[in-house]
Coordinates of C-alpha atoms and ligand atoms in Angstrom, one line a residue:
X1 CA 98.7 118.2 67.9
X2 CA 97.9 114.6 68.9
X3 CA 97.4 112.2 66.0
X4 CA 94.7 109.6 66.2
X5 CA 96.2 106.2 65.9
X6 CA 94.0 103.8 64.0
X7 CA 94.1 100.2 65.5
X8 CA 94.5 97.2 63.3
X9 CA 91.3 95.7 64.5
X10 CA 88.4 97.2 66.3
X11 CA 84.8 96.2 66.7
X12 CA 82.0 98.0 68.5
X13 CA 78.6 96.9 69.7
X14 CA 78.7 93.7 67.9
X15 CA 75.6 91.5 68.2
X16 CA 75.2 88.1 66.6
X17 CA 71.9 86.3 66.4
X18 CA 70.1 83.4 64.9
X19 CA 66.5 83.9 63.7
X20 CA 65.2 83.3 67.2
X21 CA 68.2 83.7 69.6
X22 CA 70.6 86.6 70.5
X23 CA 74.0 84.8 71.1
X24 CA 76.5 87.7 71.1
X25 CA 75.1 90.7 72.9
X26 CA 77.3 93.7 72.4
X27 CA 81.0 93.3 72.2
X28 CA 83.6 96.1 71.9
X29 CA 87.2 95.1 71.3
X30 CA 90.4 96.8 70.0
X31 CA 93.5 95.0 69.0
X32 CA 96.7 96.8 67.8
X33 CA 99.2 95.5 65.3
X34 CA 101.6 93.0 66.9
X35 CA 99.3 92.3 69.9
X36 CA 98.1 88.9 71.0
X37 CA 94.9 88.8 73.0
X38 CA 93.1 85.8 74.5
X39 CA 89.3 85.1 74.7
X40 CA 88.2 82.7 77.4
X41 CA 84.8 81.8 78.8
X42 CA 82.6 78.9 79.7
X43 CA 81.1 76.5 77.1
X44 CA 78.2 78.0 75.2
X45 CA 79.0 81.6 76.2
X46 CA 79.2 82.6 72.6
X47 CA 83.0 82.7 71.8
X48 CA 82.8 80.7 68.5
X49 CA 79.7 82.6 67.4
X50 CA 81.6 85.9 68.0
X51 CA 84.5 84.5 66.0
X52 CA 82.5 83.2 63.0
X53 CA 80.4 86.4 63.1
X54 CA 83.5 88.5 62.7
X55 CA 84.5 86.3 59.8
X56 CA 81.1 86.8 58.1
X57 CA 79.1 83.6 58.8
X58 CA 76.2 84.0 56.4
X59 CA 73.9 81.9 58.6
X60 CA 73.9 84.5 61.4
X61 CA 72.7 88.0 61.6
X62 CA 75.4 90.5 62.7
X63 CA 74.9 94.1 63.8
X64 CA 77.6 96.6 64.9
X65 CA 80.8 97.8 63.4
X66 CA 84.1 95.9 62.5
X67 CA 87.1 97.7 61.2
X68 CA 90.4 96.6 59.8
X69 CA 93.0 99.4 59.8
X70 CA 90.1 101.8 60.0
X71 CA 88.1 100.3 57.0
X72 CA 84.6 99.0 58.0
X73 CA 84.1 95.4 56.8
X74 CA 80.8 94.4 58.6
X75 CA 78.8 94.6 55.4
X76 CA 81.2 92.5 53.3
X77 CA 80.9 88.8 52.6
X78 CA 83.4 86.4 54.2
X79 CA 85.7 86.1 51.2
X80 CA 86.0 89.9 51.0
X81 CA 86.7 90.1 54.8
X82 CA 89.5 87.5 54.1
X83 CA 90.8 89.8 51.4
X84 CA 90.7 92.6 53.9
X85 CA 93.0 90.6 56.1
X86 CA 90.8 88.6 58.5
X87 CA 91.6 84.9 59.0
X88 CA 89.7 82.5 61.2
X89 CA 91.2 79.0 62.3
X90 CA 88.0 77.1 63.0
X91 CA 87.2 75.2 66.3
X92 CA 85.8 72.5 64.0
X93 CA 87.5 72.5 60.6
X94 CA 85.2 71.0 57.9
X95 CA 86.4 68.3 55.5
X96 CA 86.0 68.9 51.7
X97 CA 86.3 65.6 50.1
X98 CA 87.4 66.0 46.4
X99 CA 89.5 69.1 47.0
X100 CA 93.1 68.5 47.9
X101 CA 95.1 70.6 50.4
X102 CA 97.3 71.9 47.6
X103 CA 94.5 72.8 45.3
X104 CA 92.6 74.5 48.1
X105 CA 95.6 76.6 49.2
X106 CA 96.5 77.5 45.6
X107 CA 93.0 78.7 44.9
X108 CA 92.8 80.7 48.1
X109 CA 96.2 82.4 47.6
X110 CA 95.4 83.2 44.0
X111 CA 92.2 84.9 45.2
X112 CA 93.9 86.7 48.1
X113 CA 96.9 87.9 46.2
X114 CA 95.0 88.7 43.0
X115 CA 97.4 86.7 40.8
X116 CA 98.4 83.0 40.5
X117 CA 101.8 81.9 41.5
X118 CA 103.5 79.5 39.1
X119 CA 103.0 75.9 40.0
X120 CA 106.7 75.6 40.6
X121 CA 106.8 78.7 43.0
X122 CA 103.7 77.6 44.8
X123 CA 104.9 74.0 45.4
X124 CA 108.1 75.4 46.7
X125 CA 106.4 77.8 49.1
X126 CA 104.0 75.0 50.2
X127 CA 106.8 72.6 50.8
X128 CA 108.6 75.1 53.0
X129 CA 105.5 75.7 55.1
X130 CA 104.9 72.0 55.5
X131 CA 108.5 71.6 56.7
X132 CA 108.3 74.5 59.1
X133 CA 105.2 73.0 60.7
X134 CA 106.3 69.4 60.7
X135 CA 103.5 68.2 58.5
X136 CA 104.3 65.2 56.2
X137 CA 104.5 66.4 52.6
X138 CA 102.0 63.6 51.5
X139 CA 99.2 65.6 53.1
X140 CA 99.4 68.1 50.3
X141 CA 97.6 65.7 48.0
X142 CA 95.1 64.5 50.5
X143 CA 91.6 65.8 50.5
X144 CA 91.2 68.9 52.8
X145 CA 90.6 67.6 56.4
X146 CA 89.2 64.3 55.1
X147 CA 90.0 61.6 57.6
X148 CA 92.5 64.0 59.4
X149 CA 93.0 63.5 63.1
X150 CA 91.9 66.3 65.4
X151 CA 95.6 67.5 65.8
X152 CA 96.3 67.2 62.1
X153 CA 93.3 69.5 61.3
X154 CA 94.6 72.1 63.7
X155 CA 98.1 72.0 62.2
X156 CA 96.5 72.5 58.8
X157 CA 94.6 75.5 60.1
X158 CA 98.0 77.0 61.1
X159 CA 99.5 76.1 57.8
X160 CA 96.7 78.1 56.1
X161 CA 97.3 81.0 58.4
X162 CA 101.1 81.1 57.7
X163 CA 100.6 80.9 53.9
X164 CA 97.8 83.5 53.8
X165 CA 99.7 86.1 55.8
X166 CA 96.6 87.7 57.3
X167 CA 96.6 91.0 59.2
X168 CA 94.0 90.0 61.9
X169 CA 94.1 86.3 63.0
X170 CA 91.3 84.7 65.1
X171 CA 92.2 81.1 66.3
X172 CA 89.2 79.3 67.9
X173 CA 90.6 76.6 70.2
X174 CA 93.6 76.0 68.0
X175 CA 95.2 74.2 71.0
X176 CA 92.5 71.5 71.3
X177 CA 93.7 68.1 70.1
X178 CA 97.3 69.2 69.7
X179 CA 100.1 67.2 71.3
X180 CA 102.8 69.0 73.2
X181 CA 105.3 69.3 70.3
X182 CA 102.5 70.5 67.9
X183 CA 101.4 73.1 70.5
X184 CA 104.9 74.5 70.7
X185 CA 105.2 74.7 66.8
X186 CA 101.8 76.4 66.6
X187 CA 102.6 78.9 69.4
X188 CA 105.8 79.7 67.5
X189 CA 103.8 80.3 64.4
X190 CA 101.4 82.7 66.3
X191 CA 104.3 84.6 67.9
X192 CA 106.0 85.0 64.5
X193 CA 102.8 86.3 62.8
X194 CA 102.4 88.9 65.7
X195 CA 106.1 89.9 65.5
X196 CA 105.6 90.7 61.8
X197 CA 102.6 93.0 62.7
X198 CA 99.5 90.8 62.7
X199 CA 97.0 91.2 65.5
X200 CA 95.9 87.9 67.1
X201 CA 92.8 86.9 69.1
X202 CA 93.1 83.3 70.5
X203 CA 90.0 81.5 71.9
X204 CA 91.1 79.0 74.4
X205 CA 90.2 77.2 77.6
X206 CA 93.7 76.4 78.8
X207 CA 96.7 78.2 80.3
X208 CA 99.2 76.0 78.4
X209 CA 98.8 77.8 75.1
X210 CA 99.1 81.2 76.9
X211 CA 102.4 80.2 78.4
X212 CA 103.8 79.7 75.0
X213 CA 102.1 82.4 73.0
X214 CA 101.8 85.1 75.7
X215 CA 98.8 87.5 75.3
X216 CA 99.0 91.1 76.5
X217 CA 95.4 90.9 77.5
X218 CA 92.8 88.2 78.4
X219 CA 89.1 88.9 77.8
X220 CA 86.6 86.8 79.7
X221 CA 83.4 86.1 77.9
X222 CA 80.1 85.4 79.7
X223 CA 76.6 85.2 78.3
X224 CA 77.5 86.8 75.0
X225 CA 79.6 89.6 76.3
X226 CA 83.2 90.5 77.5
X227 CA 82.4 90.5 81.2
X228 CA 85.9 91.9 82.0
X229 CA 89.5 92.0 80.8
X230 CA 92.7 91.5 82.7
X231 CA 96.3 90.6 82.3
X232 CA 97.5 87.0 81.7
X233 CA 98.3 86.5 85.4
X234 CA 94.6 86.4 86.1
X235 CA 94.2 83.1 84.3
X236 CA 95.7 81.2 87.2
X237 CA 92.5 82.0 89.1
X238 CA 90.5 80.3 86.4
X239 CA 92.8 77.3 86.6
X240 CA 92.4 77.1 90.3
X241 CA 88.8 77.9 90.9
X242 CA 87.1 77.3 87.4
X243 CA 84.5 79.7 86.0
X244 CA 82.9 80.1 89.4
X245 CA 85.7 82.7 90.0
X246 CA 84.6 84.5 86.9
X247 CA 81.0 84.5 87.9
X248 CA 81.7 85.9 91.3
X249 CA 84.1 88.4 89.8
X250 CA 81.5 89.4 87.2
X251 CA 78.9 89.8 89.9
X252 CA 81.3 91.9 92.0
X253 CA 82.1 94.2 89.1
X254 CA 78.2 94.5 88.3
X255 CA 77.6 95.4 91.9
X256 CA 80.4 97.9 91.8
X257 CA 79.0 99.4 88.6
X258 CA 75.6 99.7 90.2
X259 CA 77.1 101.2 93.3
X260 CA 79.1 103.8 91.4
X261 CA 76.1 104.5 89.3
X262 CA 73.9 105.0 92.5
X263 CA 76.8 107.3 93.9
X264 CA 76.9 109.3 90.7
X265 CA 73.2 109.6 90.6
X266 CA 73.2 110.8 94.2
X267 CA 75.7 113.6 93.5
Ligands
LIG322 N1 73.2 78.0 64.6 C1 72.8 78.0 65.8 N2 71.5 77.9 66.2 C2 71.0 77.9 67.4 N3 71.9 78.0 68.5 C3 73.2 78.2 68.3 C4 73.7 78.2 66.9 N4 75.1 78.3 67.0 C5 75.3 78.4 68.3 N5 74.2 78.3 69.0 C6 74.1 78.4 70.5 O1 74.8 79.5 70.9 C7 75.5 79.4 72.1 C8 76.9 79.8 72.0 O2 77.6 78.7 71.2 P1 79.1 79.0 70.9 O3 79.5 77.8 70.0 O4 79.4 80.3 70.3 O5 79.8 78.8 72.4 P2 81.3 78.8 72.8 O6 81.5 79.8 73.7 O7 82.3 78.8 71.6 O8 81.5 77.3 73.5 P3 82.6 76.3 73.6 O9 83.6 76.7 74.7 O10 81.9 75.0 74.0 O11 83.3 76.2 72.2 C9 75.3 77.8 72.5 O12 74.2 77.7 73.4 C10 74.9 77.2 71.2 O13 74.1 76.0 71.3
LIG323 MG1 83.5 77.5 70.7

């Protein structure tokens, strides 16, 4: 008897819309434990809306199913989805003046773990994570993202990811703003999380991240949908020919679908 394997993450027929606009128009995706996937696509195609929709953005309407290890989470608020193991590293992390990095992380970890670590234990854990990610320790007592440079904000997103130990990680343009050294450190963090069994979806525009944290699958997003998926070697076409390559490929596959439909209909 074959046993059905439940994937770490799956979503089906996901639509995300504002009051007057459909932005994400039917996405199906499955990511297994330990897999890294990439999501690429032109500006404005809906990648961030898909990412924030998965995390539970309350300003958007989402329909469809989202499961973590087989448990459906689409009706849960964002903080419950976080408890279920979803993490989103934002494209544009927001500043929270008045809340220090250390206080924010302690409160988040207490919620996620269901118990407060001792101040001593927590500071030790935090210090270790700061050192591993080459973030100066003085940042712990600065207000969250307040006055941080673009690259510093992105490092801090990864610091949160490392400390929260999520099951399913979505990183929205984590590579934008990072210098070469930080990019390597971040890629190491991503690979390490995947090697411990997390599933990862990285939204990016550039090959350079994919050379360091190598995805097993690349999904190309166009007009609110995954137009098609391929292996990482396909990204070189994008680097060479831009999204025109994707548009022509998409039209080809649409033509083929139509042709095969016509063929099937004729049988
Ligand atoms: N709250 C909103 N209200 C109206 N339109 C929105 C809202 N949020 C996003 N959009 C629109 O939805 C489209 C998709 O935006 P989204 O940020 O998801 O694109 P993206 O693929 O992440 O682009 P980029 O590569 O530039 O980050 C855009 O046209 C954007 O202007
Ligand atoms: Mg975006």
